[in-house]
Coordinates of C-alpha atoms in Angstrom, one line a residue:
M1 CA -135.2 34.8 84.0
T2 CA -138.4 35.4 82.1
L3 CA -139.5 31.9 82.7
L4 CA -138.9 32.2 86.4
K5 CA -141.0 35.4 86.5
N6 CA -143.8 33.8 84.5
K7 CA -143.8 30.7 86.7
N8 CA -145.8 32.6 89.4
L9 CA -148.3 34.1 87.0
P10 CA -151.0 31.4 87.7
I11 CA -150.7 32.0 91.5
Y12 CA -151.1 35.8 91.0
A13 CA -154.1 35.0 88.8
V14 CA -155.6 32.9 91.6
I15 CA -155.2 35.8 94.0
F16 CA -156.7 38.4 91.7
A17 CA -159.6 36.1 90.8
I18 CA -160.4 35.6 94.5
I19 CA -160.2 39.4 95.2
A20 CA -162.3 40.2 92.1
K21 CA -165.2 38.0 93.4
L22 CA -165.2 39.1 97.0
Y23 CA -167.3 42.2 96.2
F24 CA -170.2 39.8 95.6
L25 CA -170.2 39.3 99.4
L26 CA -171.7 42.7 99.6
T27 CA -174.7 41.7 97.6
H28 CA -175.7 39.0 100.2
H29 CA -176.7 36.8 97.4
I30 CA -176.8 33.4 99.2
Q31 CA -178.6 30.3 97.9
E32 CA -181.7 29.3 100.0
D33 CA -180.5 25.7 100.4
A34 CA -177.2 26.8 101.9
F35 CA -179.1 27.8 105.0
I36 CA -180.6 24.3 105.2
T37 CA -177.1 22.9 105.3
W38 CA -176.0 25.5 107.9
R39 CA -178.9 24.8 110.1
V40 CA -178.2 21.1 110.0
A41 CA -174.6 21.9 111.0
Q42 CA -175.8 24.0 113.9
N43 CA -178.3 21.3 114.9
L44 CA -175.2 19.0 115.1
L45 CA -173.5 21.6 117.2
D46 CA -176.5 22.1 119.6
Y47 CA -177.9 18.5 119.8
G48 CA -175.1 16.3 118.6
V49 CA -177.5 15.0 115.9
I50 CA -177.4 15.5 112.1
G51 CA -180.9 16.8 111.7
F52 CA -183.0 19.9 111.4
N53 CA -185.5 19.9 114.3
G54 CA -183.8 19.0 117.6
N55 CA -182.7 15.5 118.2
T56 CA -184.6 13.9 115.2
K57 CA -182.1 12.5 112.7
I58 CA -182.7 13.4 109.1
S59 CA -180.5 14.0 106.1
A60 CA -182.1 17.3 105.3
S61 CA -178.9 18.5 103.4
T62 CA -177.9 17.1 100.1
T63 CA -174.2 17.0 101.2
H64 CA -172.6 15.3 104.2
L65 CA -169.0 16.5 103.8
Y66 CA -170.2 20.2 103.6
V67 CA -172.3 19.7 106.7
F68 CA -169.1 18.7 108.7
V69 CA -167.1 21.6 107.1
S70 CA -169.9 24.0 108.1
Y71 CA -170.0 22.5 111.6
F72 CA -166.3 23.3 112.1
F73 CA -166.7 26.9 110.8
N74 CA -169.6 27.4 113.2
L75 CA -167.4 25.9 116.0
I76 CA -164.4 28.2 115.2
F77 CA -166.1 31.5 114.3
G78 CA -169.4 31.2 116.1
K79 CA -173.0 31.1 114.7
D80 CA -173.1 34.9 114.1
N81 CA -169.7 35.2 112.3
F82 CA -169.1 32.0 110.3
I83 CA -170.8 32.8 107.0
E84 CA -168.3 35.3 105.4
P85 CA -165.3 33.1 106.3
L86 CA -167.0 30.1 104.9
L87 CA -167.9 31.9 101.6
I88 CA -164.3 33.1 101.3
F89 CA -163.1 29.5 102.0
N90 CA -165.4 28.2 99.2
T91 CA -164.1 30.9 96.8
I92 CA -160.5 30.0 97.6
L93 CA -161.1 26.3 97.0
F94 CA -162.9 26.9 93.7
T95 CA -160.1 29.1 92.4
I96 CA -157.5 26.6 93.4
G97 CA -159.5 24.0 91.5
S98 CA -159.4 26.3 88.5
L99 CA -155.6 26.4 89.0
F100 CA -155.5 22.6 88.8
L101 CA -157.6 22.7 85.7
S102 CA -155.3 25.2 84.0
H103 CA -152.3 22.9 84.7
I104 CA -154.1 20.2 82.9
L105 CA -155.1 22.3 79.9
F106 CA -152.1 24.6 79.3
K107 CA -148.3 24.7 79.2
N108 CA -147.9 28.4 78.8
N109 CA -148.2 30.2 82.2
W110 CA -149.7 33.4 80.6
H111 CA -152.4 31.2 79.2
K112 CA -153.0 29.6 82.6
A113 CA -153.2 33.0 84.3
I114 CA -155.7 34.5 81.8
F115 CA -157.7 31.3 81.9
I116 CA -158.0 31.3 85.7
F117 CA -159.1 34.9 85.8
L118 CA -161.6 34.8 82.9
F119 CA -162.9 31.4 84.0
G120 CA -163.3 32.7 87.5
I121 CA -165.5 35.7 86.8
L122 CA -168.1 34.0 84.7
P123 CA -171.6 33.7 86.3
P124 CA -171.5 29.9 87.2
S125 CA -168.0 30.4 88.8
I126 CA -169.2 33.3 90.9
K127 CA -172.3 31.3 92.0
I128 CA -170.1 28.2 92.9
S129 CA -167.8 30.5 94.8
I130 CA -170.1 32.9 96.7
L131 CA -173.6 31.4 97.0
G132 CA -172.8 29.2 100.0
M133 CA -173.4 25.8 98.4
E134 CA -171.1 22.8 98.5
Y135 CA -169.9 23.2 94.9
G136 CA -166.8 25.2 95.7
I137 CA -165.5 22.2 97.7
L138 CA -166.8 19.8 95.1
F139 CA -165.1 21.5 92.2
F140 CA -161.8 21.6 94.1
L141 CA -162.0 17.9 94.8
E142 CA -163.0 17.0 91.3
M143 CA -160.2 19.0 89.7
A144 CA -157.7 17.7 92.2
L145 CA -158.6 14.2 91.2
L146 CA -158.0 15.0 87.5
Y147 CA -154.7 16.8 88.3
Y148 CA -153.2 14.5 90.9
G149 CA -154.9 11.3 90.1
F150 CA -154.8 11.3 86.3
Q151 CA -152.2 13.9 85.3
K152 CA -149.6 13.2 88.1
E153 CA -150.8 9.5 88.5
K154 CA -150.7 9.6 92.3
K155 CA -152.4 6.5 93.7
W156 CA -153.4 8.2 96.9
A157 CA -155.5 10.7 94.9
L158 CA -157.2 7.9 93.0
I159 CA -158.2 6.2 96.3
I160 CA -158.9 9.1 98.6
L161 CA -160.4 11.8 96.4
P162 CA -163.3 9.7 95.0
V163 CA -164.3 8.9 98.6
L164 CA -164.4 12.6 99.5
I165 CA -166.2 13.5 96.2
L166 CA -169.0 10.9 96.8
F167 CA -169.3 11.9 100.4
T168 CA -169.9 15.4 99.3
R169 CA -172.6 14.5 96.8
I170 CA -173.7 11.0 95.8
D171 CA -174.7 12.1 92.3
T172 CA -171.0 12.7 91.5
V173 CA -171.1 9.0 90.5
I174 CA -171.8 10.5 87.1
F175 CA -168.5 12.4 87.1
L176 CA -166.5 9.4 88.3
G177 CA -168.3 7.1 85.9
I178 CA -167.4 9.3 82.9
I179 CA -163.8 9.4 84.0
F180 CA -163.7 5.6 84.2
L181 CA -165.2 5.1 80.8
V182 CA -163.0 7.7 79.1
D183 CA -159.9 6.3 80.8
I184 CA -160.6 2.8 79.6
F185 CA -161.3 4.0 76.1
W186 CA -158.1 6.1 76.0
N187 CA -155.6 4.0 77.8
K188 CA -157.1 0.5 77.2
K189 CA -156.6 -0.6 80.8
I190 CA -158.3 -0.3 84.1
K191 CA -156.8 1.8 87.0
W192 CA -157.6 -0.5 89.9
S193 CA -156.7 2.1 92.5
F194 CA -159.5 4.3 91.0
V195 CA -161.9 1.5 91.0
L196 CA -161.1 0.9 94.7
G197 CA -161.6 4.6 95.5
G198 CA -165.0 4.5 93.8
I199 CA -166.1 1.4 95.6
L200 CA -164.9 2.8 98.9
G201 CA -166.7 6.1 98.2
I202 CA -170.0 4.5 97.4
A203 CA -169.7 2.1 100.3
L204 CA -169.0 4.9 102.8
S205 CA -171.8 7.1 101.6
V206 CA -174.4 4.3 101.5
A207 CA -173.2 2.8 104.8
F208 CA -173.3 6.3 106.5
N209 CA -176.8 6.8 105.3
W210 CA -178.0 3.4 106.4
F211 CA -176.4 3.1 109.8
Y212 CA -177.0 6.7 110.8
F213 CA -180.3 7.6 109.1
G214 CA -181.7 4.2 108.3
E215 CA -182.0 5.0 104.6
W216 CA -180.0 4.1 101.5
V217 CA -180.0 7.6 99.9
N218 CA -180.3 11.1 101.3
N219 CA -183.8 12.1 102.3
T220 CA -183.6 15.1 100.0
I221 CA -183.5 12.8 97.0
V222 CA -186.6 10.9 98.2
A223 CA -188.5 14.0 99.1
K224 CA -188.0 15.8 95.8
K225 CA -188.7 12.7 93.8
L226 CA -192.0 12.2 95.7
R227 CA -193.1 15.8 95.7
Y228 CA -192.2 16.7 92.1
D229 CA -193.0 13.4 90.5
N230 CA -195.1 13.9 87.4
H231 CA -196.0 11.5 84.6
F232 CA -195.5 13.3 81.3
T233 CA -196.4 12.3 77.7
L234 CA -193.8 12.4 75.0
Q235 CA -195.2 15.8 73.8
Q236 CA -195.1 17.2 77.4
D237 CA -191.5 16.0 77.7
F238 CA -190.6 17.9 74.5
D239 CA -192.5 21.0 75.7
Y240 CA -190.8 20.8 79.0
F241 CA -187.4 20.6 77.4
R242 CA -188.2 23.5 75.0
L243 CA -189.2 25.7 78.0
N244 CA -186.2 25.0 80.1
Y245 CA -183.2 24.2 78.0
G246 CA -182.0 27.8 77.9
N247 CA -181.7 28.0 81.6
F248 CA -179.3 25.0 81.8
W249 CA -177.1 25.2 78.8
G250 CA -176.4 28.8 79.1
M251 CA -174.6 31.0 81.7
V252 CA -177.7 33.0 82.8
K253 CA -181.4 32.5 83.1
L254 CA -183.4 34.6 80.7
P255 CA -187.2 35.0 80.4
G256 CA -189.2 33.4 77.6
D257 CA -189.6 30.0 76.1
F258 CA -187.3 30.4 73.2
N259 CA -183.7 31.3 73.7
P260 CA -181.6 31.5 70.4
F261 CA -178.7 33.1 72.3
M262 CA -178.2 29.9 74.3
I263 CA -178.4 27.8 71.1
L264 CA -175.6 29.9 69.6
I265 CA -173.4 29.5 72.7
A266 CA -174.0 25.8 72.9
L267 CA -173.1 25.4 69.2
F268 CA -170.0 27.5 69.6
E269 CA -168.9 25.5 72.6
L270 CA -169.4 22.3 70.6
A271 CA -167.5 23.7 67.6
C272 CA -164.6 24.7 69.8
F273 CA -164.5 21.3 71.4
I274 CA -164.5 19.5 68.0
Y275 CA -161.7 21.9 66.8
L276 CA -159.5 21.1 69.8
I277 CA -159.9 17.3 69.9
R278 CA -158.9 16.6 66.3
Q279 CA -155.5 15.3 67.4
R280 CA -154.8 12.7 70.1
E281 CA -153.1 14.8 72.7
K282 CA -152.9 14.1 76.4
R283 CA -154.9 17.3 77.0
N284 CA -157.7 16.0 74.9
Y285 CA -158.2 13.1 77.3
F286 CA -159.2 15.7 79.9
L287 CA -161.3 17.7 77.5
W288 CA -163.3 14.5 76.7
I289 CA -163.8 13.9 80.4
I290 CA -165.1 17.4 81.3
F291 CA -167.2 17.8 78.1
L292 CA -168.9 14.4 78.3
F293 CA -169.5 14.8 82.0
A294 CA -171.1 18.3 81.5
W295 CA -173.4 17.1 78.8
T296 CA -174.3 13.8 80.6
K297 CA -175.1 15.5 83.9
Q298 CA -177.3 18.1 82.2
L299 CA -179.2 15.5 80.2
V300 CA -179.7 13.2 83.2
F301 CA -180.9 16.0 85.5
L302 CA -183.1 17.7 82.9
S303 CA -184.6 14.3 82.0
Q304 CA -185.6 14.0 85.7
K305 CA -187.3 17.4 85.6
S306 CA -184.7 18.8 88.0
L307 CA -185.2 22.6 87.9
F308 CA -182.9 23.6 90.7
D309 CA -180.3 25.6 88.9
W310 CA -177.3 24.8 91.2
Y311 CA -177.3 21.3 89.7
Y312 CA -176.1 22.9 86.5
W313 CA -173.4 25.3 87.7
V314 CA -170.4 23.0 87.3
P315 CA -171.5 21.6 83.8
Q316 CA -172.2 25.2 82.6
I317 CA -168.7 26.4 83.4
L318 CA -167.0 23.3 82.1
L319 CA -168.8 23.4 78.8
F320 CA -167.3 26.9 78.3
V321 CA -163.7 25.7 78.8
P322 CA -163.1 24.8 75.1
V323 CA -164.1 28.4 74.1
I324 CA -161.5 30.0 76.3
I325 CA -158.8 27.5 75.1
F326 CA -159.7 28.1 71.5
V327 CA -159.4 31.9 71.9
L328 CA -156.2 31.8 73.9
E329 CA -154.4 29.5 71.4
Q330 CA -155.3 31.3 68.2
K331 CA -152.1 31.8 66.2
V332 CA -153.5 34.7 64.2
K333 CA -155.1 37.8 65.7
R334 CA -155.3 36.2 69.1
N335 CA -155.6 39.6 70.8
L336 CA -158.5 40.5 68.7
W337 CA -160.2 37.2 69.5
L338 CA -159.5 37.7 73.2
S339 CA -160.8 41.3 73.1
L340 CA -164.0 40.2 71.4
L341 CA -164.6 37.5 73.9
I342 CA -164.0 39.8 76.9
I343 CA -166.0 42.8 75.5
F344 CA -169.0 40.9 74.0
Y345 CA -169.3 38.0 76.4
I346 CA -167.2 38.0 79.6
L347 CA -168.0 41.5 80.7
P348 CA -171.7 41.4 79.8
M349 CA -172.0 38.1 81.7
L350 CA -170.2 39.6 84.7
A351 CA -172.5 42.7 84.5
F352 CA -175.6 40.5 84.3
Q353 CA -174.5 38.4 87.3
T354 CA -173.8 41.6 89.3
V355 CA -177.3 42.9 88.7
H356 CA -178.8 39.5 89.3
S357 CA -176.9 39.1 92.6
I358 CA -177.8 42.6 93.8
A359 CA -181.5 42.0 93.1
T360 CA -181.6 38.5 94.4
G361 CA -179.6 39.4 97.5
N362 CA -182.2 42.1 98.2
G363 CA -185.1 39.7 97.7
E364 CA -183.6 37.0 99.9
W365 CA -181.3 38.6 102.5
N366 CA -183.2 41.9 102.9
Y367 CA -186.7 40.5 102.4
R368 CA -187.0 36.8 103.1
R369 CA -184.6 37.0 106.0
S370 CA -186.7 39.8 107.5
I371 CA -189.6 37.3 107.8
G372 CA -187.4 35.0 109.8
L373 CA -186.1 37.9 112.0
F374 CA -189.7 39.0 112.7
L375 CA -190.6 35.5 113.8
D376 CA -187.5 35.3 115.9
V377 CA -188.5 38.3 117.9
Y378 CA -192.3 37.6 117.9
E379 CA -192.1 33.9 119.0
K380 CA -189.7 33.2 121.8
D381 CA -190.7 29.5 122.2
K382 CA -188.4 27.9 119.6
K383 CA -190.3 24.5 120.1
Q384 CA -193.2 25.9 118.1
W385 CA -193.7 24.7 114.6
I386 CA -194.1 26.5 111.3
L387 CA -195.4 25.0 108.0
L388 CA -193.9 26.8 104.9
E389 CA -191.8 26.5 101.8
P390 CA -188.9 26.8 101.3
A391 CA -187.0 25.8 104.3
G392 CA -183.9 28.0 104.1
Y393 CA -183.8 31.6 105.2
I394 CA -187.0 31.8 107.3
P395 CA -186.4 28.7 109.5
Y396 CA -182.8 29.6 109.9
F397 CA -183.4 33.1 111.2
S398 CA -186.6 32.4 113.1
G399 CA -185.2 29.3 114.9
L400 CA -188.6 27.6 114.8
K401 CA -189.2 23.9 114.3
T402 CA -190.1 23.5 110.7
I403 CA -192.3 21.4 108.4
D404 CA -191.5 22.2 104.8
E405 CA -193.9 21.5 101.9
V406 CA -191.5 19.2 100.1
G407 CA -190.5 17.2 103.1
L408 CA -186.8 18.0 103.0
V409 CA -186.5 18.7 106.7
D410 CA -189.5 16.8 108.0
K411 CA -190.4 13.2 106.9
Q412 CA -193.9 13.1 108.3
I413 CA -195.3 15.3 105.6
Q414 CA -194.1 12.7 103.0
T415 CA -196.6 10.3 104.6
E416 CA -199.4 12.7 103.9
I417 CA -198.1 13.2 100.3
R418 CA -198.2 9.4 99.7
K419 CA -201.7 9.1 101.2
D420 CA -203.4 12.0 99.5
K421 CA -201.1 14.3 97.4
P422 CA -203.8 16.8 96.3
H423 CA -204.8 17.5 100.0
Y424 CA -201.6 16.8 101.9
W425 CA -201.2 20.5 103.0
I426 CA -204.5 20.8 104.7
N427 CA -204.3 17.3 106.1
T428 CA -200.9 18.1 107.6
V429 CA -202.3 21.3 109.2
K430 CA -205.3 19.4 110.7
K431 CA -203.1 16.6 112.0
R432 CA -200.0 18.5 113.2
K433 CA -201.7 21.8 114.1
P434 CA -198.5 24.0 113.6
K435 CA -198.7 27.3 115.4
Y436 CA -197.7 29.2 112.2
L437 CA -198.5 28.8 108.6
L438 CA -196.6 30.8 105.9
S439 CA -198.2 30.7 102.5
Y440 CA -197.9 32.3 99.1
N441 CA -201.7 32.2 98.9
N442 CA -204.5 33.8 100.8
L443 CA -205.7 30.8 102.9
F444 CA -209.0 32.6 103.7
E445 CA -209.9 32.3 100.0
D446 CA -208.8 28.7 99.8
Q447 CA -211.2 25.8 99.3
D448 CA -210.6 24.9 102.9
S449 CA -211.0 28.5 104.0
A450 CA -213.6 27.6 106.6
Y451 CA -211.1 25.5 108.6
Y452 CA -208.4 28.2 108.4
K453 CA -210.8 31.0 109.5
D454 CA -211.9 28.9 112.5
H455 CA -208.4 27.9 113.6
Y456 CA -206.0 30.6 112.4
K457 CA -205.7 34.4 112.2
L458 CA -203.8 36.5 109.7
L459 CA -200.8 37.8 111.7
K460 CA -198.9 39.7 109.0
E461 CA -198.6 40.2 105.3
F462 CA -195.2 40.4 103.7
R463 CA -195.0 42.0 100.3
I464 CA -191.9 42.2 98.0
K465 CA -193.0 45.7 96.8
D466 CA -192.2 47.1 100.2
H467 CA -188.6 46.0 99.8
L468 CA -187.9 47.6 96.4
K469 CA -186.9 51.0 97.8
S470 CA -183.4 52.2 98.6
D471 CA -181.7 55.5 99.4
N472 CA -179.2 54.6 96.6
K473 CA -181.0 55.3 93.4
I474 CA -179.0 52.9 91.4
L475 CA -179.8 50.0 93.8
E476 CA -183.5 51.0 93.7
K477 CA -183.5 50.9 89.9
I478 CA -181.9 47.4 90.0
Y479 CA -184.4 46.2 92.6
K480 CA -187.3 47.4 90.4
L481 CA -185.7 46.2 87.2
K482 CA -185.4 42.6 88.5
P483 CA -187.6 42.2 91.6
S484 CA -186.7 39.0 93.5
G485 CA -189.0 37.4 96.0
S486 CA -192.6 36.3 96.6
D487 CA -195.5 37.7 98.6
Y488 CA -196.3 35.8 101.8
N489 CA -199.2 35.7 104.3
L490 CA -198.3 34.6 107.8
Y491 CA -201.0 33.0 109.9
E492 CA -201.0 32.2 113.7
K493 CA -203.0 29.5 115.4
I494 CA -205.9 30.8 117.4
R495 CA -205.8 29.6 121.0
N496 CA -208.9 27.5 121.8

């Protein structure tokens, strides 16, 4: 009878974990790039074209599958009401993915339930769930592959799930590659169904890009590589790693160029992993997969100078899995270990993420979105162009055609970067003559100030300090404690 009661504990944990995270919807902390994907989905809805600016095809989003999912949510709920249902959907999928992971790692249902809840309220899990990116779907698909494909050994999962995973993000070839290598090493044979799934996934993703967009890989990859390409010496590479490692191996971003706290966490994660894999158990097969994948992805992306923190969410949370297992399976003083973990790590991390989400939500939803809403009211002709960076909130809420500095949503600026990278911004302005310029800098004090003064006027200044006030004194303290956002100057073209 007790076993029957305990059988449903993981399901109850899934429900509680979902509910526990829903209050983050109130913070309006949504990742900038999510709005790029959602505008692409709405462009497909309005023009029948996967693009960003009207009927021009461009793979402005990093993810194809999530574009189609977002398209259907827009279709069902409407453009004004789809965001919350989609964020809840992402949260549900991520939490079900954690349920699959718990089935792989534990036999005891109490352990599964505690794991699901604690795992689900850590900062990377909250960000994967609520911030609007494709990682909720991706985590669900990846954990479903491990559970159904390699735990249950279902051939359909080995064929279909790699296709969906690769169509979500092409860089998941790292995840699938690690699984392939560990599986061969562990089982001494090749799962040909999995190989077929991988081949089909790569073929579908590449073929879709080529036949629809006329390119082998997503435009976002090309644009970021072109814009952020820097040639570093060995010493510069080392300095770069020293300055940034703490942001990617840890759960949270902290200021400063030395982060001993993150070193301790990384070492503890590694120690727990080594402790757990001393014996050749079936579970350790999966621990090897997730741990090697997490380290490999972080090293690959950090080596490529990829500073976008969402690339690291899934590795961050997977690296912490051995810690939770280690604590839950202590034979002596387990409750003490668990209490220490919750009091000194889980709860502080949850508190930090809450403060971070409130502050960032204010800086992006309340502040950056207000710039887009201002332009939406001010400029009724949605065929007018704006040059800015980044291409998320402001283009989405203004509805204007957009040239972004990186070239994620407009390929023509990439041509200017290739021709003359130091001067590509002013060259784009002179050639394309966008009606609006939005800049972090005062263009009238720029080296090309004469041109700007002759052709543009300062329309409005947007300052983050004006958005650090609230009737709620606690919120105001959080806003001022961790201000989020940048100052902008908005310029309008002078009619000649």
